[in-house]
């Protein structure tokens, strides 16, 4: 280890410099003092001698005596003279100079003797010192003579030089020795320890981070070494940390690389100039390369897809400029063999650590197959659309046909209803007339049979009509305040005769329901009667139990539950499911045994659903069945209506109060005309008859009637039109006009009312129905 101008050399140089400066200054000072003292001593001797001469304590002649003067001065006397006032030498150490003018003597300067010159002065020569003194006359102070004494200073000079020489030599020696000493001591105290430290540092630098500098002393250097040691320790820890971080980073990088590598998509990333910075192997494969690094630095213009490069670059630029991703767009890509792939690409801006956009990251999926499939699908879709359109056209034709058929069906039902009701009306009417005319008990029983058969037929017609109207969504409930208990009792009494005939007991197990409920009493009765009738029909022994209770109740309504249990034949489980379907009976043999149409349960369930409930059955074959249905009945608000007072039969009331009224009856069917006339003849023996609407209007314009009964269906002019015209006649508002009709749908009633009629009387109804309707109409009119 060599120290070129190392620390010690510098210290040594410093020491030498300081010593040189110190010794130089000190030496110079002492030499100067010493020589100045020597000079002064010489000069004072010179002055003393001169003074003694001028004061004549010594004779002037002494100047000529060299040895004497030399002794007096203690210095070699070189020359001396006395120059008189005349300017000539009057006494001289050198006899040759005697009597010579002063200016001719070598080494004499006559300016020394000028009046202006000082009375005494020293003149320093090279190796000489000359003292010049003026001697004046005491009287007028005129110059009498001048003394000049010159001594040699060569010896003094030589003495001075030797002192300087020896001083310098001594100092130099001292300096060298002291410097060497300092260096040696510093070497011992500092350099070795520094060298040792440096050696350790070198080893640390080479990687031996476990090395430590041995610290021998606690001085400043020792502290420095301690500092270096602890720094090394910290460095080691720091390096360990860094190594770990680097390891982690490496692992993460590898993981990331592996993720990118194994992701089943193409990944690439480019710099701000759209140069590839990296990609995964899948992407490299698309570009026709084996390894991702082969792409680095290339652009899309270097790729097989250079024909698409401009578009790709435009996208890159747009993404980088906006800083927002462009996601999931389809684009084509040319393959190395010239084919075309379809890609679903996403590009996102690549951000640097300072959040500035430094490039673009892209991923894409090869959707060529998907696109092909989608195209195929699109073709199919178009085909399908075409097919659907064709089908829709066909369907709309079919729908029109169906609608037409539906209209036809409704018309058929209306007609059928009318056509069956009309003869039924005649049958019932005739039977009624026969009964009124007085019959034997046997004939009365026969007439009862006619009634029962007709009622049955009427029931069937009504059932068919109900069902078709429910299915056509035309069915409307007639909601009014009702009494559930009364309905139950009513039904029980209706089946009472039949049950009694079979020896069955009829039981009622009703919990009281809240009073004042709203519902369609007719339809509830109908539904319950269906069950009760069936129960009697399919039970040979035992009983039929009718129940009514509230299954649920809230502030607004009650869900009433009606049940009819029997001890009859029951129903096999496999039949239960279909039971409530239209025309469904347990088996066709039951039709032969029990009769029936299979409509009752279907209607009951539909009615129950219309009323916000449902219907069902639980049954055990051989043991009996329980049929149930529920209906939501709203609670009535306000005051209950006053109960109608019990009254005599309408027919009797009419006879008593309205016997004198004039009546017009219009009906095209002579049988019906006859029956109606005969029925009403007890009250009104005389009435005008018309065979159609035209005749009716004609009669009404000529006469004033109180009551006009119009058949709905008549040739030439129907009842509706006739009513309308009658109402337009003068005084036409007065009469009570009632329709006679076998068509009892709500829309028929509406039609009648719109035409100005007051109400309608259904044909084929109970014999007392017309009286009740007429009485009710008259009373309403009177009000
Ligand atoms: P119908 O009684 O007019 O045939 P329903 O719809 O009222 O039509 O009844 C359908 C079928 O359900 C009946 O034919 C019968 O097979 C069965 N059924 C109905 N009620 C009972 C009952 N209480 N016990 C046994 N079977 C019944």
Short mmCIF file of C-alpha atoms in Angstrom, two decimals, residues 31-437:
data_model
loop_
_atom_site.label_atom_id
_atom_site.label_comp_id
_atom_site.label_asym_id
_atom_site.label_seq_id
_atom_site.Cartn_x
_atom_site.Cartn_y
_atom_site.Cartn_z
CA UNK A 31 19.88 37.76 12.78
CA UNK A 32 18.45 41.17 12.10
CA UNK A 33 18.63 42.08 15.79
CA UNK A 34 22.14 40.71 16.10
CA UNK A 35 23.53 42.55 13.03
CA UNK A 36 21.71 45.74 13.94
CA UNK A 37 23.34 45.61 17.40
CA UNK A 38 26.76 44.97 15.87
CA UNK A 39 26.23 47.88 13.43
CA UNK A 40 25.11 50.12 16.27
CA UNK A 41 28.09 49.22 18.37
CA UNK A 42 30.41 50.03 15.45
CA UNK A 43 28.65 53.28 14.73
CA UNK A 44 28.70 54.47 18.36
CA UNK A 45 32.44 53.77 18.57
CA UNK A 46 32.92 55.72 15.37
CA UNK A 47 30.90 58.62 16.82
CA UNK A 48 32.75 58.44 20.09
CA UNK A 49 36.14 58.66 18.42
CA UNK A 50 34.96 61.40 16.13
CA UNK A 51 33.46 63.37 19.02
CA UNK A 52 36.58 63.01 21.04
CA UNK A 53 38.56 64.37 18.02
CA UNK A 54 36.20 67.28 17.44
CA UNK A 55 36.24 68.11 21.14
CA UNK A 56 39.98 67.89 20.88
CA UNK A 57 40.11 65.29 23.60
CA UNK A 58 42.10 63.44 21.07
CA UNK A 59 44.46 65.21 18.72
CA UNK A 60 43.38 65.37 15.09
CA UNK A 61 46.59 63.70 14.18
CA UNK A 62 45.32 60.53 15.70
CA UNK A 63 43.51 59.97 12.41
CA UNK A 64 46.78 59.26 10.74
CA UNK A 65 47.58 56.49 13.16
CA UNK A 66 45.86 53.36 11.80
CA UNK A 67 46.69 50.86 14.53
CA UNK A 68 45.65 53.28 17.26
CA UNK A 69 42.34 54.10 15.66
CA UNK A 70 41.70 50.40 14.85
CA UNK A 71 42.17 49.61 18.53
CA UNK A 72 39.95 52.52 19.56
CA UNK A 73 37.18 51.40 17.26
CA UNK A 74 37.56 47.64 17.78
CA UNK A 75 37.24 47.31 13.98
CA UNK A 76 39.72 47.45 11.08
CA UNK A 77 40.29 51.11 10.23
CA UNK A 78 40.51 51.44 6.44
CA UNK A 79 41.09 55.12 5.88
CA UNK A 80 40.64 58.51 7.53
CA UNK A 81 41.34 62.18 6.88
CA UNK A 82 40.64 65.65 7.97
CA UNK A 83 39.54 68.11 5.30
CA UNK A 84 40.17 71.69 6.09
CA UNK A 85 37.87 74.63 5.49
CA UNK A 86 39.73 75.22 2.24
CA UNK A 87 38.72 71.83 0.92
CA UNK A 88 42.16 70.33 1.09
CA UNK A 89 43.17 67.30 3.10
CA UNK A 90 45.05 68.40 6.16
CA UNK A 91 45.49 65.16 8.03
CA UNK A 92 45.37 61.72 6.34
CA UNK A 93 45.91 58.10 7.26
CA UNK A 94 47.32 57.67 3.82
CA UNK A 95 50.15 60.17 3.43
CA UNK A 96 49.60 60.25 -0.33
CA UNK A 97 46.38 62.12 0.21
CA UNK A 98 47.87 64.88 2.28
CA UNK A 99 47.34 68.36 0.77
CA UNK A 100 45.17 67.04 -2.06
CA UNK A 101 41.83 68.68 -2.73
CA UNK A 102 39.17 66.52 -1.24
CA UNK A 103 37.37 66.00 -4.53
CA UNK A 104 40.43 64.28 -5.93
CA UNK A 105 40.52 61.69 -3.21
CA UNK A 106 38.91 58.35 -4.18
CA UNK A 107 35.86 57.49 -2.14
CA UNK A 108 35.20 61.11 -1.06
CA UNK A 109 32.02 62.88 -2.00
CA UNK A 110 32.31 66.67 -1.60
CA UNK A 111 28.51 66.93 -1.05
CA UNK A 112 29.21 65.52 2.39
CA UNK A 113 30.88 68.88 3.24
CA UNK A 114 28.20 71.15 1.93
CA UNK A 115 26.69 73.56 4.40
CA UNK A 116 23.28 71.94 3.86
CA UNK A 117 24.63 68.51 4.69
CA UNK A 118 24.00 67.27 8.24
CA UNK A 119 26.71 67.94 10.80
CA UNK A 120 27.21 64.27 11.18
CA UNK A 121 26.34 61.38 8.88
CA UNK A 122 27.14 57.76 8.15
CA UNK A 123 27.68 56.60 4.62
CA UNK A 124 27.37 52.83 4.13
CA UNK A 125 29.54 51.36 1.40
CA UNK A 126 29.75 47.83 0.12
CA UNK A 127 32.18 46.60 2.71
CA UNK A 128 32.79 49.94 4.40
CA UNK A 129 31.14 52.37 6.78
CA UNK A 130 32.18 56.05 6.59
CA UNK A 131 31.48 58.61 9.31
CA UNK A 132 31.57 62.32 8.34
CA UNK A 133 31.52 65.11 10.94
CA UNK A 134 31.55 68.90 10.56
CA UNK A 135 33.57 71.01 13.06
CA UNK A 136 32.39 74.62 13.43
CA UNK A 137 33.91 77.73 14.94
CA UNK A 138 32.09 78.51 18.09
CA UNK A 139 32.00 82.23 17.31
CA UNK A 140 30.35 82.40 13.88
CA UNK A 141 29.61 78.76 13.42
CA UNK A 142 31.70 78.77 10.20
CA UNK A 143 32.95 75.35 9.16
CA UNK A 144 36.58 74.87 10.36
CA UNK A 145 37.21 71.34 9.12
CA UNK A 146 35.62 68.03 8.43
CA UNK A 147 36.65 64.61 9.74
CA UNK A 148 36.15 61.49 7.63
CA UNK A 149 36.67 58.06 9.16
CA UNK A 150 36.14 54.86 7.14
CA UNK A 151 36.17 51.40 8.66
CA UNK A 152 35.85 47.98 6.96
CA UNK A 153 32.59 46.07 7.61
CA UNK A 154 33.77 43.02 5.64
CA UNK A 155 34.43 41.07 8.83
CA UNK A 156 31.05 41.97 10.22
CA UNK A 157 29.40 40.90 6.98
CA UNK A 158 31.26 37.61 6.98
CA UNK A 159 30.21 37.09 10.59
CA UNK A 160 26.58 37.81 9.64
CA UNK A 161 26.72 35.34 6.75
CA UNK A 162 28.12 32.61 8.88
CA UNK A 163 25.39 33.12 11.48
CA UNK A 164 22.72 32.90 8.75
CA UNK A 165 24.34 29.82 7.27
CA UNK A 166 24.56 28.03 10.54
CA UNK A 167 21.12 29.08 11.58
CA UNK A 168 19.62 27.79 8.39
CA UNK A 169 21.49 24.55 8.51
CA UNK A 170 20.48 23.96 12.10
CA UNK A 171 16.88 24.83 11.46
CA UNK A 172 16.74 22.54 8.45
CA UNK A 173 18.10 19.70 10.43
CA UNK A 174 15.60 20.33 13.19
CA UNK A 175 12.78 20.55 10.75
CA UNK A 176 13.71 17.32 9.06
CA UNK A 177 14.10 15.50 12.30
CA UNK A 178 10.90 16.81 13.85
CA UNK A 179 8.93 16.09 10.67
CA UNK A 180 10.27 12.59 10.54
CA UNK A 181 9.26 12.18 14.15
CA UNK A 182 5.77 13.45 13.54
CA UNK A 183 5.39 11.19 10.53
CA UNK A 184 6.57 8.19 12.46
CA UNK A 185 4.24 8.83 15.36
CA UNK A 186 1.29 9.56 12.99
CA UNK A 187 2.14 6.39 11.15
CA UNK A 188 1.88 4.47 14.36
CA UNK A 189 -1.22 6.18 15.64
CA UNK A 190 -3.28 6.68 12.48
CA UNK A 191 -2.03 5.27 9.23
CA UNK A 192 -1.82 1.69 10.33
CA UNK A 193 -5.30 1.75 11.72
CA UNK A 194 -6.54 3.49 8.60
CA UNK A 195 -4.86 0.90 6.43
CA UNK A 196 -6.42 -1.87 8.44
CA UNK A 197 -9.80 -0.17 8.11
CA UNK A 198 -9.32 0.34 4.39
CA UNK A 199 -8.39 -3.29 3.97
CA UNK A 200 -11.56 -4.35 5.74
CA UNK A 201 -13.55 -1.87 3.67
CA UNK A 202 -12.04 -3.35 0.51
CA UNK A 203 -13.14 -6.78 1.58
CA UNK A 204 -16.60 -5.43 2.42
CA UNK A 205 -16.66 -3.80 -0.97
CA UNK A 206 -15.81 -7.15 -2.52
CA UNK A 207 -18.85 -8.59 -0.77
CA UNK A 208 -17.63 -9.89 2.58
CA UNK A 209 -20.32 -7.99 4.46
CA UNK A 210 -19.59 -9.93 7.62
CA UNK A 211 -16.12 -8.31 8.00
CA UNK A 212 -15.70 -5.76 10.78
CA UNK A 213 -12.84 -3.34 11.51
CA UNK A 214 -11.12 -4.22 14.82
CA UNK A 215 -11.42 -1.14 17.01
CA UNK A 216 -8.47 -0.72 19.35
CA UNK A 217 -9.18 2.66 20.87
CA UNK A 218 -12.11 4.89 21.48
CA UNK A 219 -10.56 8.01 19.99
CA UNK A 220 -11.99 9.86 16.98
CA UNK A 221 -10.62 7.26 14.61
CA UNK A 222 -12.07 4.52 16.80
CA UNK A 223 -15.47 6.22 16.61
CA UNK A 224 -15.08 6.51 12.88
CA UNK A 225 -14.33 2.77 12.72
CA UNK A 226 -17.33 2.06 14.92
CA UNK A 227 -19.39 4.19 12.55
CA UNK A 228 -18.09 2.32 9.54
CA UNK A 229 -18.82 -1.02 11.24
CA UNK A 230 -22.39 -0.09 12.07
CA UNK A 231 -22.81 1.33 8.60
CA UNK A 232 -21.58 -1.95 7.16
CA UNK A 233 -24.04 -3.77 9.36
CA UNK A 234 -26.87 -1.57 8.16
CA UNK A 235 -25.69 -1.96 4.63
CA UNK A 236 -25.75 -5.73 5.05
CA UNK A 237 -29.31 -5.55 6.41
CA UNK A 238 -30.31 -3.20 3.63
CA UNK A 239 -28.74 -5.42 1.02
CA UNK A 240 -30.57 -8.40 2.51
CA UNK A 241 -33.82 -6.48 2.34
CA UNK A 242 -33.10 -5.47 -1.20
CA UNK A 243 -32.21 -9.02 -2.10
CA UNK A 244 -35.53 -10.17 -0.69
CA UNK A 245 -37.38 -7.45 -2.52
CA UNK A 246 -35.60 -8.36 -5.70
CA UNK A 247 -36.45 -12.01 -5.11
CA UNK A 248 -40.10 -11.12 -4.56
CA UNK A 249 -40.10 -8.93 -7.60
CA UNK A 250 -38.52 -11.67 -9.60
CA UNK A 251 -41.14 -14.15 -8.42
CA UNK A 252 -43.91 -11.69 -9.19
CA UNK A 253 -42.50 -10.98 -12.58
CA UNK A 254 -42.25 -14.68 -13.28
CA UNK A 255 -45.83 -15.19 -12.10
CA UNK A 256 -47.02 -12.32 -14.25
CA UNK A 257 -45.10 -13.67 -17.19
CA UNK A 258 -46.56 -17.09 -16.57
CA UNK A 259 -50.08 -15.63 -16.29
CA UNK A 260 -49.65 -13.75 -19.54
CA UNK A 261 -48.09 -16.81 -21.09
CA UNK A 262 -50.83 -19.22 -20.02
CA UNK A 263 -53.83 -16.95 -20.45
CA UNK A 264 -55.92 -18.43 -23.24
CA UNK A 265 -55.96 -15.08 -25.02
CA UNK A 266 -53.52 -13.10 -27.09
CA UNK A 267 -51.71 -10.40 -25.14
CA UNK A 268 -49.34 -7.75 -26.45
CA UNK A 269 -48.08 -4.38 -25.38
CA UNK A 270 -46.52 -1.57 -27.38
CA UNK A 271 -44.68 1.65 -26.68
CA UNK A 272 -45.84 5.15 -27.58
CA UNK A 273 -44.69 4.64 -31.19
CA UNK A 274 -46.66 1.40 -31.51
CA UNK A 275 -43.52 -0.70 -31.33
CA UNK A 276 -43.96 -4.08 -29.71
CA UNK A 277 -42.50 -4.20 -26.22
CA UNK A 278 -43.68 -7.73 -25.53
CA UNK A 279 -46.37 -10.33 -26.07
CA UNK A 280 -47.24 -13.89 -25.16
CA UNK A 281 -46.45 -16.97 -27.18
CA UNK A 282 -49.99 -17.25 -28.52
CA UNK A 283 -49.71 -13.78 -30.00
CA UNK A 284 -46.24 -14.49 -31.40
CA UNK A 285 -47.73 -17.60 -33.01
CA UNK A 286 -50.40 -15.54 -34.76
CA UNK A 287 -47.63 -13.35 -36.15
CA UNK A 288 -45.71 -16.40 -37.37
CA UNK A 289 -42.95 -16.30 -34.74
CA UNK A 290 -41.83 -18.97 -32.31
CA UNK A 291 -40.86 -16.76 -29.40
CA UNK A 292 -42.26 -13.48 -28.08
CA UNK A 293 -38.84 -11.79 -27.99
CA UNK A 294 -38.58 -12.05 -31.77
CA UNK A 295 -41.27 -9.40 -32.04
CA UNK A 296 -39.79 -6.83 -29.73
CA UNK A 297 -39.06 -3.55 -31.49
CA UNK A 298 -41.16 -4.44 -34.53
CA UNK A 299 -44.33 -2.61 -35.58
CA UNK A 300 -47.49 -3.84 -37.24
CA UNK A 301 -46.00 -2.74 -40.55
CA UNK A 302 -43.38 -5.50 -40.15
CA UNK A 303 -46.04 -8.17 -39.64
CA UNK A 304 -48.01 -10.44 -41.92
CA UNK A 305 -50.95 -8.15 -41.26
CA UNK A 306 -49.24 -5.01 -42.58
CA UNK A 307 -52.33 -4.38 -44.73
CA UNK A 308 -54.24 -3.79 -41.46
CA UNK A 309 -51.41 -1.93 -39.72
CA UNK A 310 -52.68 1.59 -40.40
CA UNK A 311 -56.04 0.77 -38.80
CA UNK A 312 -54.36 -0.86 -35.77
CA UNK A 313 -52.11 2.13 -35.33
CA UNK A 314 -55.01 4.55 -35.55
CA UNK A 315 -56.70 2.59 -32.73
CA UNK A 316 -53.49 2.64 -30.65
CA UNK A 317 -53.21 6.38 -31.10
CA UNK A 318 -56.84 6.99 -30.23
CA UNK A 319 -56.53 4.94 -27.03
CA UNK A 320 -53.28 6.63 -26.02
CA UNK A 321 -54.50 10.11 -26.84
CA UNK A 322 -57.79 9.76 -25.00
CA UNK A 323 -56.44 7.65 -22.15
CA UNK A 324 -59.61 5.57 -22.26
CA UNK A 325 -59.87 1.92 -23.26
CA UNK A 326 -61.52 0.71 -26.42
CA UNK A 327 -63.21 -2.54 -25.52
CA UNK A 328 -64.55 -5.61 -27.27
CA UNK A 329 -64.56 -4.61 -30.89
CA UNK A 330 -64.28 -7.03 -33.76
CA UNK A 331 -61.63 -6.58 -36.40
CA UNK A 332 -59.97 -8.72 -39.05
CA UNK A 333 -56.33 -9.84 -38.99
CA UNK A 334 -54.32 -11.32 -41.84
CA UNK A 335 -52.49 -14.54 -40.95
CA UNK A 336 -48.95 -15.34 -42.18
CA UNK A 337 -50.43 -17.72 -44.76
CA UNK A 338 -52.73 -15.01 -46.11
CA UNK A 339 -55.97 -16.09 -44.40
CA UNK A 340 -58.18 -13.85 -42.30
CA UNK A 341 -58.87 -14.23 -38.62
CA UNK A 342 -61.59 -12.34 -36.80
CA UNK A 343 -60.51 -10.93 -33.48
CA UNK A 344 -62.46 -9.55 -30.59
CA UNK A 345 -59.99 -6.95 -29.37
CA UNK A 346 -59.69 -4.67 -26.37
CA UNK A 347 -57.03 -1.99 -26.08
CA UNK A 348 -56.25 -0.11 -22.90
CA UNK A 349 -53.74 2.66 -22.29
CA UNK A 350 -50.52 1.51 -20.59
CA UNK A 351 -49.62 3.86 -17.74
CA UNK A 352 -46.16 4.60 -16.41
CA UNK A 353 -45.42 5.05 -12.69
CA UNK A 354 -46.16 8.76 -13.07
CA UNK A 355 -49.63 7.87 -14.43
CA UNK A 356 -48.72 9.13 -17.86
CA UNK A 357 -49.63 7.07 -20.90
CA UNK A 358 -46.53 5.29 -22.13
CA UNK A 359 -48.05 2.83 -24.53
CA UNK A 360 -50.95 0.52 -25.18
CA UNK A 361 -51.88 -2.94 -23.93
CA UNK A 362 -53.99 -5.14 -26.13
CA UNK A 363 -55.74 -8.45 -25.70
CA UNK A 364 -57.85 -10.32 -28.16
CA UNK A 365 -59.60 -13.55 -28.73
CA UNK A 366 -59.88 -15.44 -31.94
CA UNK A 367 -63.62 -15.25 -32.65
CA UNK A 368 -63.43 -16.43 -36.24
CA UNK A 369 -65.47 -19.55 -35.49
CA UNK A 370 -67.91 -17.63 -33.33
CA UNK A 371 -68.33 -15.05 -36.04
CA UNK A 372 -68.87 -17.76 -38.59
CA UNK A 373 -71.49 -19.30 -36.29
CA UNK A 374 -73.08 -15.91 -35.73
CA UNK A 375 -73.24 -15.29 -39.47
CA UNK A 376 -74.78 -18.70 -39.90
CA UNK A 377 -77.20 -17.92 -37.09
CA UNK A 378 -78.02 -14.60 -38.70
CA UNK A 379 -78.82 -16.40 -41.93
CA UNK A 380 -81.00 -18.82 -40.02
CA UNK A 381 -82.59 -15.95 -38.17
CA UNK A 382 -83.43 -14.20 -41.38
CA UNK A 383 -84.87 -17.44 -42.69
CA UNK A 384 -86.76 -17.87 -39.44
CA UNK A 385 -88.07 -14.33 -39.62
CA UNK A 386 -89.33 -15.04 -43.07
CA UNK A 387 -90.93 -18.24 -41.83
CA UNK A 388 -92.44 -16.46 -38.86
CA UNK A 389 -93.83 -13.82 -41.14
CA UNK A 390 -95.38 -16.46 -43.36
CA UNK A 391 -96.74 -18.26 -40.31
CA UNK A 392 -98.04 -15.02 -38.87
CA UNK A 393 -99.88 -14.36 -42.07
CA UNK A 394 -101.29 -17.86 -42.02
CA UNK A 395 -102.17 -17.44 -38.38
CA UNK A 396 -103.86 -14.13 -38.89
CA UNK A 397 -105.94 -15.77 -41.57
CA UNK A 398 -106.66 -18.60 -39.14
CA UNK A 399 -107.39 -16.11 -36.38
CA UNK A 400 -109.86 -14.29 -38.56
CA UNK A 401 -111.44 -17.62 -39.34
CA UNK A 402 -111.54 -18.48 -35.64
CA UNK A 403 -113.01 -15.13 -34.77
CA UNK A 404 -115.61 -15.63 -37.42
CA UNK A 405 -116.26 -19.10 -36.00
CA UNK A 406 -116.57 -17.62 -32.54
CA UNK A 407 -119.11 -15.10 -33.74
CA UNK A 408 -120.93 -17.97 -35.39
CA UNK A 409 -120.76 -19.96 -32.17
CA UNK A 410 -122.19 -17.09 -30.13
CA UNK A 411 -124.91 -16.63 -32.68
CA UNK A 412 -125.58 -20.36 -32.63
CA UNK A 413 -125.81 -20.36 -28.84
CA UNK A 414 -128.13 -17.41 -28.83
CA UNK A 415 -130.26 -19.01 -31.50
CA UNK A 416 -130.28 -22.38 -29.87
CA UNK A 417 -131.21 -20.84 -26.59
CA UNK A 418 -133.99 -18.95 -28.27
CA UNK A 419 -135.17 -21.90 -30.31
CA UNK A 420 -135.30 -24.22 -27.31
CA UNK A 421 -136.76 -21.71 -24.94
CA UNK A 422 -139.57 -20.77 -27.26
CA UNK A 423 -141.15 -24.27 -27.42
CA UNK A 424 -140.30 -24.78 -23.75
CA UNK A 425 -142.11 -21.60 -23.01
CA UNK A 426 -145.06 -22.98 -24.92
CA UNK A 427 -144.91 -26.33 -23.11
CA UNK A 428 -144.68 -24.74 -19.69
CA UNK A 429 -147.32 -22.20 -20.56
CA UNK A 430 -149.71 -24.80 -21.87
CA UNK A 431 -149.18 -27.02 -18.81
CA UNK A 432 -149.80 -24.04 -16.63
CA UNK A 433 -152.98 -23.18 -18.49
CA UNK A 434 -154.18 -26.77 -18.23
CA UNK A 435 -153.45 -26.79 -14.53
CA UNK A 436 -155.37 -23.53 -14.09
CA UNK A 437 -158.34 -24.92 -15.93
#
